[in-house]
């Protein structure tokens, strides 16, 4: 009897190992595998880039993005006179292009995963929320006297949060920034 049970169990386990278990699991249950396959499909459409080309693409996007976003401050006069769109559009698109430049280095899927790591999560959420609020204030609060001030505050939130986000990639950059701010604000109290 015991021999038959052992024989039966070994027979069953040998048959189970022959079954392709992944084919039995619906694809909807395996979201990460689906995402990886989608990213591979997307990457197959893009040319293979060398490290030098990736760095060049990243720096080009960042430079162009920062030029756009800082160039938006030349449109402050239009903002104050009641036309916020040039200021908001150039600044927000510039900030987004700058951030997308880092996709050259790691890829879009990897970049989005890194954005929501615990050390960057708050900066990412503040950044994305400030972009959304900037657009909502620009288009939804037309004619309100506080609109220009709120838009400048939202743009500053974008700049501060993206700077804090970028500092998370540089060793000790956040600690240096914190100590510099502490010294600056303690010196202003005197």
Tab-separated table of C-alpha atoms in Angstrom:
chain	number	residue	atom	x	y	z
A	1	UNK	CA	0.000	0.000	0.000
A	2	UNK	CA	2.742	2.474	0.986
A	3	UNK	CA	4.723	1.594	-2.125
A	4	UNK	CA	1.703	2.330	-4.343
A	5	UNK	CA	1.187	5.739	-2.683
A	6	UNK	CA	4.812	6.672	-3.245
A	7	UNK	CA	4.663	5.462	-6.806
A	8	UNK	CA	1.424	7.331	-7.439
A	9	UNK	CA	2.813	10.571	-5.935
A	10	UNK	CA	6.004	10.406	-7.976
A	11	UNK	CA	3.943	9.713	-11.111
A	12	UNK	CA	1.713	12.758	-10.387
A	13	UNK	CA	4.669	15.067	-9.700
A	14	UNK	CA	6.395	13.957	-12.883
A	15	UNK	CA	3.238	14.784	-14.870
A	16	UNK	CA	2.813	18.160	-13.129
A	17	UNK	CA	6.345	19.201	-14.028
A	18	UNK	CA	5.534	18.540	-17.698
A	19	UNK	CA	2.653	21.040	-17.650
A	20	UNK	CA	3.348	24.615	-18.756
A	21	UNK	CA	1.861	26.349	-15.700
A	22	UNK	CA	2.275	29.878	-17.116
A	23	UNK	CA	-0.084	29.018	-19.963
A	24	UNK	CA	-2.738	28.105	-17.381
A	25	UNK	CA	-2.584	31.507	-15.655
A	26	UNK	CA	-4.592	34.253	-17.386
A	27	UNK	CA	-2.486	37.125	-18.660
A	28	UNK	CA	-4.566	39.602	-16.644
A	29	UNK	CA	-3.181	38.045	-13.453
A	30	UNK	CA	0.376	38.666	-14.581
A	31	UNK	CA	0.424	42.488	-14.990
A	32	UNK	CA	4.176	42.818	-14.605
A	33	UNK	CA	4.839	40.301	-17.350
A	34	UNK	CA	2.393	42.171	-19.576
A	35	UNK	CA	4.122	45.495	-18.836
A	36	UNK	CA	7.525	43.988	-19.610
A	37	UNK	CA	6.229	42.592	-22.903
A	38	UNK	CA	4.718	45.983	-23.807
A	39	UNK	CA	7.972	47.745	-22.984
A	40	UNK	CA	9.919	45.221	-25.078
A	41	UNK	CA	7.507	45.828	-27.974
A	42	UNK	CA	7.953	49.592	-27.572
A	43	UNK	CA	11.733	49.299	-27.324
A	44	UNK	CA	11.824	47.157	-30.463
A	45	UNK	CA	10.371	50.136	-32.343
A	46	UNK	CA	13.139	52.409	-31.097
A	47	UNK	CA	16.692	52.129	-32.329
A	48	UNK	CA	19.364	50.715	-30.085
A	49	UNK	CA	21.334	53.585	-28.629
A	50	UNK	CA	24.848	53.664	-27.308
A	51	UNK	CA	25.537	55.112	-23.864
A	52	UNK	CA	26.988	58.236	-25.488
A	53	UNK	CA	23.815	58.719	-27.572
A	54	UNK	CA	21.625	58.199	-24.495
A	55	UNK	CA	23.580	60.777	-22.505
A	56	UNK	CA	23.417	63.189	-25.447
A	57	UNK	CA	19.650	62.707	-25.739
A	58	UNK	CA	19.185	63.194	-22.016
A	59	UNK	CA	21.284	66.362	-21.891
A	60	UNK	CA	19.628	67.760	-25.030
A	61	UNK	CA	16.120	67.230	-23.635
A	62	UNK	CA	17.100	68.693	-20.298
A	63	UNK	CA	18.758	71.741	-21.858
A	64	UNK	CA	15.823	72.370	-24.213
A	65	UNK	CA	13.310	71.823	-21.409
A	66	UNK	CA	15.089	74.164	-19.014
A	67	UNK	CA	15.400	76.784	-21.767
A	68	UNK	CA	11.649	76.601	-22.341
A	69	UNK	CA	10.747	76.679	-18.682
A	70	UNK	CA	13.080	79.507	-17.735
A	71	UNK	CA	12.114	81.322	-20.942
A	72	UNK	CA	8.575	81.400	-19.653
A	73	UNK	CA	9.641	84.038	-17.117
A	74	UNK	CA	10.133	86.431	-20.045
A	75	UNK	CA	6.352	86.182	-20.396
A	76	UNK	CA	5.589	87.473	-16.899
A	77	UNK	CA	4.328	90.759	-18.352
A	78	UNK	CA	1.709	88.829	-20.343
A	79	UNK	CA	0.791	86.846	-17.240
A	80	UNK	CA	0.268	89.973	-15.153
A	81	UNK	CA	-1.751	91.648	-17.910
A	82	UNK	CA	-4.195	88.716	-17.811
A	83	UNK	CA	-2.903	86.313	-20.469
A	84	UNK	CA	-1.409	83.388	-18.507
A	85	UNK	CA	-1.310	80.839	-21.332
A	86	UNK	CA	2.141	81.668	-22.800
A	87	UNK	CA	3.713	81.611	-19.332
A	88	UNK	CA	2.000	78.405	-18.221
A	89	UNK	CA	2.344	76.453	-21.445
A	90	UNK	CA	6.030	77.160	-22.036
A	91	UNK	CA	6.960	76.646	-18.392
A	92	UNK	CA	5.015	73.445	-17.886
A	93	UNK	CA	6.017	71.881	-21.203
A	94	UNK	CA	9.625	72.822	-20.485
A	95	UNK	CA	9.543	71.128	-17.097
A	96	UNK	CA	7.952	67.994	-18.565
A	97	UNK	CA	10.514	67.802	-21.421
A	98	UNK	CA	13.329	68.148	-18.888
A	99	UNK	CA	11.980	65.278	-16.843
A	100	UNK	CA	11.436	63.115	-19.917
A	101	UNK	CA	15.088	63.527	-20.811
A	102	UNK	CA	15.970	61.054	-18.087
A	103	UNK	CA	13.970	58.414	-19.987
A	104	UNK	CA	16.888	58.275	-22.413
A	105	UNK	CA	19.062	56.874	-19.653
A	106	UNK	CA	16.770	54.287	-18.121
A	107	UNK	CA	13.681	53.884	-20.321
A	108	UNK	CA	10.136	55.105	-19.661
A	109	UNK	CA	8.940	52.135	-17.592
A	110	UNK	CA	12.021	52.122	-15.404
A	111	UNK	CA	11.820	55.905	-15.054
A	112	UNK	CA	8.213	55.783	-13.865
A	113	UNK	CA	9.094	53.084	-11.334
A	114	UNK	CA	11.986	55.170	-10.016
A	115	UNK	CA	9.795	58.255	-9.754
A	116	UNK	CA	7.587	56.542	-7.188
A	117	UNK	CA	10.318	54.993	-5.054
A	118	UNK	CA	9.945	56.019	-1.391
A	119	UNK	CA	12.743	58.607	-1.547
A	120	UNK	CA	11.190	60.362	-4.568
A	121	UNK	CA	7.482	59.711	-4.088
A	122	UNK	CA	6.601	62.994	-2.349
A	123	UNK	CA	8.579	65.136	-4.796
A	124	UNK	CA	6.965	63.304	-7.721
A	125	UNK	CA	3.442	63.721	-6.357
A	126	UNK	CA	4.009	67.420	-5.594
A	127	UNK	CA	5.475	67.912	-9.074
A	128	UNK	CA	2.633	66.158	-10.902
A	129	UNK	CA	-0.026	67.874	-8.770
A	130	UNK	CA	1.547	71.279	-9.346
A	131	UNK	CA	1.506	70.688	-13.114
A	132	UNK	CA	-2.176	69.720	-12.990
A	133	UNK	CA	-3.064	72.647	-10.715
A	134	UNK	CA	-1.127	75.049	-12.939
A	135	UNK	CA	-3.152	73.980	-15.951
A	136	UNK	CA	-6.453	74.043	-14.017
A	137	UNK	CA	-5.775	77.523	-12.637
A	138	UNK	CA	-4.704	78.802	-16.063
A	139	UNK	CA	-7.827	77.596	-17.827
A	140	UNK	CA	-10.380	77.489	-15.010
A	141	UNK	CA	-9.781	80.749	-13.172
A	142	UNK	CA	-9.794	83.209	-16.051
A	143	UNK	CA	-10.633	86.681	-14.870
A	144	UNK	CA	-9.855	86.133	-11.178
A	145	UNK	CA	-7.501	88.698	-9.692
A	146	UNK	CA	-5.473	86.036	-7.835
A	147	UNK	CA	-4.814	83.948	-10.947
A	148	UNK	CA	-1.384	85.440	-11.812
A	149	UNK	CA	-0.140	85.067	-8.218
A	150	UNK	CA	-1.405	81.499	-7.967
A	151	UNK	CA	0.234	80.589	-11.279
A	152	UNK	CA	3.586	81.977	-10.165
A	153	UNK	CA	3.286	79.957	-6.924
A	154	UNK	CA	2.429	76.793	-8.893
A	155	UNK	CA	5.380	77.317	-11.230
A	156	UNK	CA	7.665	77.769	-8.216
A	157	UNK	CA	6.243	74.525	-6.786
A	158	UNK	CA	7.119	72.814	-10.065
A	159	UNK	CA	10.689	74.121	-9.961
A	160	UNK	CA	11.260	73.288	-6.304
A	161	UNK	CA	9.772	69.801	-6.545
A	162	UNK	CA	11.704	68.899	-9.715
A	163	UNK	CA	14.920	70.217	-8.141
A	164	UNK	CA	14.249	68.102	-5.026
A	165	UNK	CA	13.471	65.116	-7.243
A	166	UNK	CA	16.710	65.539	-9.232
A	167	UNK	CA	18.712	65.987	-6.026
A	168	UNK	CA	17.649	62.502	-4.956
A	169	UNK	CA	19.847	61.069	-7.723
A	170	UNK	CA	22.968	62.917	-6.548
A	171	UNK	CA	24.641	61.502	-3.431
A	172	UNK	CA	24.335	63.889	-0.459
A	173	UNK	CA	22.703	66.619	-2.595
A	174	UNK	CA	19.574	66.735	-0.459
A	175	UNK	CA	21.615	66.980	2.733
A	176	UNK	CA	23.645	69.863	1.259
A	177	UNK	CA	20.432	71.617	0.147
A	178	UNK	CA	18.864	71.172	3.589
A	179	UNK	CA	21.902	72.581	5.374
A	180	UNK	CA	22.120	75.515	2.936
A	181	UNK	CA	18.438	76.352	3.503
A	182	UNK	CA	18.881	76.041	7.278
A	183	UNK	CA	21.837	78.445	7.180
A	184	UNK	CA	19.991	80.842	4.884
A	185	UNK	CA	16.888	80.993	7.050
A	186	UNK	CA	18.814	81.143	10.332
A	187	UNK	CA	20.927	84.013	8.961
A	188	UNK	CA	17.790	85.909	7.932
A	189	UNK	CA	16.442	85.689	11.514
A	190	UNK	CA	19.345	87.784	12.830
